mmCIF file of C-alpha atoms in Angstrom:
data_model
loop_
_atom_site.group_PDB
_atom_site.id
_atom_site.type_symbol
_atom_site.label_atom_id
_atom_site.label_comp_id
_atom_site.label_asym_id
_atom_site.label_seq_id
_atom_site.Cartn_x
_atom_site.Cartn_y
_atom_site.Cartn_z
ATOM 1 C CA UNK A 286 23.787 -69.520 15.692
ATOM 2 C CA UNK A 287 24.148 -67.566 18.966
ATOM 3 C CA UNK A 288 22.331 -64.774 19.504
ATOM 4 C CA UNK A 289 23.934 -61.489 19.975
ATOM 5 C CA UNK A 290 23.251 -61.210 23.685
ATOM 6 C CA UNK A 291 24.543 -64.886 24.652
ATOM 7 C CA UNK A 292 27.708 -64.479 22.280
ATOM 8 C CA UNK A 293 28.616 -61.089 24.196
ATOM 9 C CA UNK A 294 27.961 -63.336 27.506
ATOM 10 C CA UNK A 295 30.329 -66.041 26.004
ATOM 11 C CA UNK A 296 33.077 -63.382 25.069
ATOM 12 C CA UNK A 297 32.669 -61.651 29.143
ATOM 13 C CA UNK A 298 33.142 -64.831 30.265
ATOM 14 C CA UNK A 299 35.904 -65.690 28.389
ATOM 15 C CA UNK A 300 37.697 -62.833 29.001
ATOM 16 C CA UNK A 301 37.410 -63.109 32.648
ATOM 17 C CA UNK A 302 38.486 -66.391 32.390
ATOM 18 C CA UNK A 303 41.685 -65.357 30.562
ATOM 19 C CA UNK A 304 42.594 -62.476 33.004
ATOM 20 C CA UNK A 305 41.844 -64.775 36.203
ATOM 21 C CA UNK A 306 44.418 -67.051 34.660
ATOM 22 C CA UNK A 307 47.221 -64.324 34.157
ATOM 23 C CA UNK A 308 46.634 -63.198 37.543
ATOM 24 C CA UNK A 309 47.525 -59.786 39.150
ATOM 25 C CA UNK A 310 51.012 -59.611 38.878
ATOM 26 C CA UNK A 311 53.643 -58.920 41.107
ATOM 27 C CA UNK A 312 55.668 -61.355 43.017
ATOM 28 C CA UNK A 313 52.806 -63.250 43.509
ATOM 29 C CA UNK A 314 53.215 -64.568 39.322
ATOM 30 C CA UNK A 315 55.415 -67.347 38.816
ATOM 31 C CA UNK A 316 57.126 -65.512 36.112
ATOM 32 C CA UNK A 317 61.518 -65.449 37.291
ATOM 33 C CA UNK A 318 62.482 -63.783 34.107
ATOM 34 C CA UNK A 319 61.699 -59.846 33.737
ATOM 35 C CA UNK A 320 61.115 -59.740 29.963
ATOM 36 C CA UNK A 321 58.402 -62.785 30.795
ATOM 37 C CA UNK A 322 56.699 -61.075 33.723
ATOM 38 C CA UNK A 323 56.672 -58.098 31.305
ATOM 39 C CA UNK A 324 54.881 -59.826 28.339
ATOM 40 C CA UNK A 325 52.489 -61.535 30.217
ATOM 41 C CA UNK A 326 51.429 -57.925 32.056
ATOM 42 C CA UNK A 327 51.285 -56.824 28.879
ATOM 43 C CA UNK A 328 49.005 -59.441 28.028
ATOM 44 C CA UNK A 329 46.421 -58.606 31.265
ATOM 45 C CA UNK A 330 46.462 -54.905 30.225
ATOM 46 C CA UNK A 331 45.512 -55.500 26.800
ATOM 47 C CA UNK A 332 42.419 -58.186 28.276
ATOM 48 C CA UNK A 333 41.317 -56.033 30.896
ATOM 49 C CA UNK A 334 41.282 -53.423 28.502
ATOM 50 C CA UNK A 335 38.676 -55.200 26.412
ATOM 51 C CA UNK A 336 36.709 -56.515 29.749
ATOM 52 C CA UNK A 337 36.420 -52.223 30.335
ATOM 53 C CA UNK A 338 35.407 -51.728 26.649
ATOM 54 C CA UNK A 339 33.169 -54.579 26.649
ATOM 55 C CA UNK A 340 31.411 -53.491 30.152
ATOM 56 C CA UNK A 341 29.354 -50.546 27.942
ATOM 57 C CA UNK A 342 26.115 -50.283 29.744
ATOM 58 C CA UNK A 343 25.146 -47.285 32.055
ATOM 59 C CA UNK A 344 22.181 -47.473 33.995
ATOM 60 C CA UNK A 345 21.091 -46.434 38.035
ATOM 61 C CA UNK A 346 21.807 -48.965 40.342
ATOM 62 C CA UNK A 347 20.141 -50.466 43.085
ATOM 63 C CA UNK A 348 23.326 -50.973 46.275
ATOM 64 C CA UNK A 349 22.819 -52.853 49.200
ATOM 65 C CA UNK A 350 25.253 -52.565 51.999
ATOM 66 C CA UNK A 351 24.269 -55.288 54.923
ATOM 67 C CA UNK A 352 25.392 -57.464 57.173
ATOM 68 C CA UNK A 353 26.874 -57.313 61.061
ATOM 69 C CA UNK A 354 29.939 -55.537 60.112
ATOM 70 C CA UNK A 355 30.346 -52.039 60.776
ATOM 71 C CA UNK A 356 30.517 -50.113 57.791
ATOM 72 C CA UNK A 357 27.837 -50.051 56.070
ATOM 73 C CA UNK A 358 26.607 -46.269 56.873
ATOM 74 C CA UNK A 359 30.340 -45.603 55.984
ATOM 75 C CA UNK A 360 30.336 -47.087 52.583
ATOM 76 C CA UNK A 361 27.389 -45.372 51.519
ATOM 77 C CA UNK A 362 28.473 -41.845 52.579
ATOM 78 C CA UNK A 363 31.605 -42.492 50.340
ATOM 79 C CA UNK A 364 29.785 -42.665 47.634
ATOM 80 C CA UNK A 365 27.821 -39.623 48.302
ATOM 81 C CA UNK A 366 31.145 -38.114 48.783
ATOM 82 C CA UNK A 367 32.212 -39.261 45.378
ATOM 83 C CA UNK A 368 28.950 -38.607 43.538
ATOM 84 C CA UNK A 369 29.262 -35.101 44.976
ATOM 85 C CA UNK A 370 32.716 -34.212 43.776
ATOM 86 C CA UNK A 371 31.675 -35.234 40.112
ATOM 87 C CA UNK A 372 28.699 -32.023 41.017
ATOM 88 C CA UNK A 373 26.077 -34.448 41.257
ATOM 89 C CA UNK A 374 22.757 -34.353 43.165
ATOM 90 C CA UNK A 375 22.922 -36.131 46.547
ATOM 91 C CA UNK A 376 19.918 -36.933 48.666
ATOM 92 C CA UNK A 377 20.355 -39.435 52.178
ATOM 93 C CA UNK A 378 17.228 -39.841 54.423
ATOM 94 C CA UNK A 379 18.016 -41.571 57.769
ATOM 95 C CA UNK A 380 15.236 -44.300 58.992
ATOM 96 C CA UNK A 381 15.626 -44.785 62.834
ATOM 97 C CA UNK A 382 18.556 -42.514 63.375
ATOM 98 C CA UNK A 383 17.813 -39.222 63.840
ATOM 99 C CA UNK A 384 18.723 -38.423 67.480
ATOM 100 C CA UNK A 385 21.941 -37.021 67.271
ATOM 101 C CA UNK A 386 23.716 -35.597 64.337
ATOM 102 C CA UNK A 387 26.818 -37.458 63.065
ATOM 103 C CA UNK A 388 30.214 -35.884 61.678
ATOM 104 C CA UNK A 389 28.975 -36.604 58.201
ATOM 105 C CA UNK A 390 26.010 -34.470 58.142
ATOM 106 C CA UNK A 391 28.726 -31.694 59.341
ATOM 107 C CA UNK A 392 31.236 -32.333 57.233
ATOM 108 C CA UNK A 393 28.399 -32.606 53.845
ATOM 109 C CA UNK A 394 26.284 -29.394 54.875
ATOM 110 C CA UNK A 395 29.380 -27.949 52.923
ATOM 111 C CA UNK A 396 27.918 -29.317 49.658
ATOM 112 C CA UNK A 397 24.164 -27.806 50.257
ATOM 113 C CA UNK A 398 23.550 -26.998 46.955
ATOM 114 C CA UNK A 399 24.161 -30.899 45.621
ATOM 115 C CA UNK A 400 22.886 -32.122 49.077
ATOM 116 C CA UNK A 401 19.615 -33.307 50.662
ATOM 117 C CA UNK A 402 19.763 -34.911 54.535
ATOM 118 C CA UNK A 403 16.692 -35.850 56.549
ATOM 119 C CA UNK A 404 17.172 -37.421 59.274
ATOM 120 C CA UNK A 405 13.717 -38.573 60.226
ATOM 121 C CA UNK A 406 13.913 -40.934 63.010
ATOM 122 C CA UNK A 407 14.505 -40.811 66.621
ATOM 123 C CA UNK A 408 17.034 -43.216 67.877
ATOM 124 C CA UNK A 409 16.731 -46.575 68.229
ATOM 125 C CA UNK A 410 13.623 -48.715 69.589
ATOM 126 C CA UNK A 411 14.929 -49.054 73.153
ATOM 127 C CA UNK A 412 15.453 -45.147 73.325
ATOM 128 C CA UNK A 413 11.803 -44.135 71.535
ATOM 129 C CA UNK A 414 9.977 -47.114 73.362
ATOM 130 C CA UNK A 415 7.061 -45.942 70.966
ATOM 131 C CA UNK A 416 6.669 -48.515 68.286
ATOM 132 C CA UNK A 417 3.621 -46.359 66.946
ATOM 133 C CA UNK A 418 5.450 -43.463 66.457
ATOM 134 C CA UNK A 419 8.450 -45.041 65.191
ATOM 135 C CA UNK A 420 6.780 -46.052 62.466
ATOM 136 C CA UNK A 421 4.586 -42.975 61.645
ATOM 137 C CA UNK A 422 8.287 -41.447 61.045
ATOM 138 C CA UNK A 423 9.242 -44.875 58.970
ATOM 139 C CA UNK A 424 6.565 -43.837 56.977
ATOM 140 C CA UNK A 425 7.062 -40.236 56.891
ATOM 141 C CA UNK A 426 10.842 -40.805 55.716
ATOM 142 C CA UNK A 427 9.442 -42.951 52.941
ATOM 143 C CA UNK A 428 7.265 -40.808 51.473
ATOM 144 C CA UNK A 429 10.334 -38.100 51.260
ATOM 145 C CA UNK A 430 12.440 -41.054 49.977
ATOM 146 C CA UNK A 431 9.779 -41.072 46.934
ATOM 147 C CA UNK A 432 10.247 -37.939 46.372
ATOM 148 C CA UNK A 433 13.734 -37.919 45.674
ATOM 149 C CA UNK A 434 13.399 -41.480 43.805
ATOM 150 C CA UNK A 435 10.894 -39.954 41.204
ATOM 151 C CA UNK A 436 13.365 -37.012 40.444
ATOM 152 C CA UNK A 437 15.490 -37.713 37.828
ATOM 153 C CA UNK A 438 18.107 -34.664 39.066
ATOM 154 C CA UNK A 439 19.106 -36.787 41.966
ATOM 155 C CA UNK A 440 21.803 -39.017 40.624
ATOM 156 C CA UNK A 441 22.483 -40.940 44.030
ATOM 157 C CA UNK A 442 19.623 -41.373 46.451
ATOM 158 C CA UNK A 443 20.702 -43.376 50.215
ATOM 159 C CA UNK A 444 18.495 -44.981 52.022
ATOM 160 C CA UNK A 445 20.154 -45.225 55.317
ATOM 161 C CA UNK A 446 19.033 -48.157 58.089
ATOM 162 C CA UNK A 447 15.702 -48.711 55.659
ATOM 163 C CA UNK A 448 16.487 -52.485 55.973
ATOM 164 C CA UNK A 449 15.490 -51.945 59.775
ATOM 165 C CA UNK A 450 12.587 -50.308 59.009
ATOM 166 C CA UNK A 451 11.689 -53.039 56.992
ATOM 167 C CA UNK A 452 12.411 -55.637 59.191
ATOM 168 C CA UNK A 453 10.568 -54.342 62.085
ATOM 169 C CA UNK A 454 7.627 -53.931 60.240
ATOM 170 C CA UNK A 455 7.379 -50.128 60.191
ATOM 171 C CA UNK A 456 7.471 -49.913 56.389
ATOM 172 C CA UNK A 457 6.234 -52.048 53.696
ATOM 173 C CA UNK A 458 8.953 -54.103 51.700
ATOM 174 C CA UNK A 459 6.688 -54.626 48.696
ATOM 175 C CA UNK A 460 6.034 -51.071 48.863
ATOM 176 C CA UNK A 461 9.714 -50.187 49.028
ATOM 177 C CA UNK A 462 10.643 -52.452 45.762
ATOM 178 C CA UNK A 463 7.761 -50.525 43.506
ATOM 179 C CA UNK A 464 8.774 -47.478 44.694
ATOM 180 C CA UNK A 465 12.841 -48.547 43.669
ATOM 181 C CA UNK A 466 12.247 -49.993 40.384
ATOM 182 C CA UNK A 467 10.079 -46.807 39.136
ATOM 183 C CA UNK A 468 12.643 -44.183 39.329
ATOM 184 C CA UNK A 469 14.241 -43.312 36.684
ATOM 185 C CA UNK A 470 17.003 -45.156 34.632
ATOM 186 C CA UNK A 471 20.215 -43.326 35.859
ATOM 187 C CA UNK A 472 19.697 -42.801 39.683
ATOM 188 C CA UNK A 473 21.494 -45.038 41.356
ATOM 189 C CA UNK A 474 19.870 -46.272 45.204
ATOM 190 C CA UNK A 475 21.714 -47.180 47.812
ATOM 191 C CA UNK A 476 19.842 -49.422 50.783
ATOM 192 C CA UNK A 477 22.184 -49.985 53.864
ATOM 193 C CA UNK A 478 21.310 -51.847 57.461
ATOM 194 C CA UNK A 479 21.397 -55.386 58.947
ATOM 195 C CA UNK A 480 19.369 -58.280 57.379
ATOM 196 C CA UNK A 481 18.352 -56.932 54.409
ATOM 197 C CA UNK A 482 15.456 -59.195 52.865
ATOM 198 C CA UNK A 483 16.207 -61.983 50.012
ATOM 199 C CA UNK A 484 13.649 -59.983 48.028
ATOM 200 C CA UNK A 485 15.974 -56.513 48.162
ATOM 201 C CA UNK A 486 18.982 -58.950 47.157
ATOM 202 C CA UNK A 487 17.880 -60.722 44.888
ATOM 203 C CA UNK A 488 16.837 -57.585 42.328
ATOM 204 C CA UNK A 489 19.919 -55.356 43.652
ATOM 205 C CA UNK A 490 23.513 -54.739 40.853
ATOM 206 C CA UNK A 491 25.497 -54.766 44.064
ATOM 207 C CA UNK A 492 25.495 -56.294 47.208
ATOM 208 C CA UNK A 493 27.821 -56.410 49.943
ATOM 209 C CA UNK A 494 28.065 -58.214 53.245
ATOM 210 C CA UNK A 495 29.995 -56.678 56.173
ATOM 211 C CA UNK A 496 31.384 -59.222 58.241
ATOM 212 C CA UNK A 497 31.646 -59.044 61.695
ATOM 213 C CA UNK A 498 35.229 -60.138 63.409
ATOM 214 C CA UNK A 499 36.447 -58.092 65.657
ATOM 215 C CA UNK A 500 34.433 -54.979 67.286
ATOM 216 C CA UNK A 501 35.962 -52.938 70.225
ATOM 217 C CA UNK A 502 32.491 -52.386 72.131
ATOM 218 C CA UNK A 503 31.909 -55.958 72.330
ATOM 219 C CA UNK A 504 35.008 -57.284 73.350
ATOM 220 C CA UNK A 505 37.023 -54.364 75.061
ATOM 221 C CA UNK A 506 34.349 -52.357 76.234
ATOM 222 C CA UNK A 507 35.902 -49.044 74.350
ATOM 223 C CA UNK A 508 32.432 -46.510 74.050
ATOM 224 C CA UNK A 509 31.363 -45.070 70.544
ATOM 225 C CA UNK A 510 33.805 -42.355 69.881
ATOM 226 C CA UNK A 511 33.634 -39.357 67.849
ATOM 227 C CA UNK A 512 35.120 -39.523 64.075
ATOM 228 C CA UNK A 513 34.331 -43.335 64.325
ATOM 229 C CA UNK A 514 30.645 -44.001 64.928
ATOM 230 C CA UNK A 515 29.449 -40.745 64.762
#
C-alpha cells in the first residue's frame, strides 16, 4: 500500500501530466471545432483547479535569483513591492552596493512603516580597493541580515548581491545557510547575485537563472541610465 505522502506525489504528478497534455489553449490546440476547443478548456480548468487545491502547503521560502542576466535586483524588488501591498513587513540589506542610492530605495521610502533598507556596502571592489574593509561591512550587513531573519514580523527578507559576498570570501557560506534555515517557518528569503553556490541551490524552493543575450553596455556602448540600472 502507498503511503499517504507518495500517493499525493503520484496524484501531483499525474495531474501535471494530464494538464501538460491538454496544453494551454488557444490557437496553438489542434482543436478546429469550437464546441471541442471548449470541452477540452473545460477539461484544463477543472485539472488545474485540483493541481491549485492539491498545492496546500504554506511555508517561507528560500529564492535565489542568479545568473549573468540583468534582472535579478529587479525581480527581487518586485516582490518586495508585492509583499508590501498585501501590508506586509519588508526588510532588503544591500552587500557591496551602497554607493549611490537607486530609484527603488526612492520610490519604497514611501512604505516606511512596512520597510527596512540598509545599504551597507560601498561600491564595488575596483571602486573601494579595500578588500579589508569590504568585508568588515560584508560582515556588518550580515549580522543586520540576522536580525531581520530571526523576526518572525518580517514576512519577506532580501538579501541583495550576498552571493558576491560569498563568493569573494567576505562572508561565510556555511554561516549564511544556518543563519537561513533558523528563521522562522513563514518568512520567505530572497538571495540575488551572480554565481550563487551549489550549496545555496541545492536547499532553495525557487531558483532562477538570468540569462545573458543581449546587453546594451557591452555591445553598443549605451552608459547605465537612470530608471534602468539605478
Amino acid at each position: 500500500m502507498k503511503s499517504e505522502p507518495n500517493k499525493k506525489k503520484s496524484v501531483l504528478i499525474n495531474l501535471d501530466k494530464e494538464s501538460n497534455q491538454l496544453g494551454v489553449g488557444g490557437y496553438s490546440s489542434e482543436e478546429i471545432d469550437e464546441e471541442n476547443y471548449q470541452k477540452k478548456m473545460q477539461r484544463r480548468k477543472e485539472v488545474q483547479g485540483k493541481r491549485v487545491q492539491e498545492r496546500n502547503i504554506e511555508k517561507g521560502l528560500i529564492i535565489v535569483f542568479t545568473g549573468q542576466g540583468k534582472g535579478k535586483t529587479t525581480a527581487a524588488l518586485g516582490m518586495a513591492l508585492r509583499t508590501l501591498g498585501h501590508g506586509e513587513n519588508v526588510s532588503i540589506i544591500q552587500f557591496i552596493k551602497g554607493g549611490w542610492e537607486p530609484g527603488e530605495a526612492k520610490a519604497l521610502k514611501r512604505f516606511d512603516n512596512l520597510i527596512n533598507w540598509h545599504a551597507m556596502g560601498e561600491g564595488f571592489t575596483w571602486e573601494t580597493q579595500n578588500r579589508e574593509r569590504d568585508k568588515k561591512l560584508s560582515e556588518e550587513a550580515w549580522e543586520q541580515a540576522l536580525i531581520y531573519l530571526g523576526n518572525k514580523n518580517q514576512k519577506l527578507v532580501i538579501l541583495d548581491e550576498i552571493n558576491i559576498a560569498i563568493k569573494l570570501g567576505y562572508i561565510s557560506l556555511e554561516e549564511v545557510i544556518k543563519g537561513l534555515r533558523a528563521r522562522p517557518p513563514l518568512t520567505h528569503v530572497v538571495l540575488t547575485g551572480r554565481n550563487a553556490k551549489p550549496e545555496l541551490i541545492e536547499i532553495a524552493d525557487l531558483v532562477t537563472e538570468m540569462k545573458l543575450i543581449h546587453h546594451p553596455f557591452k555591445e553598443k556602448g549605451v552608459k547605465a541610465q537612470q530608471g534602468v540600472e539605478y
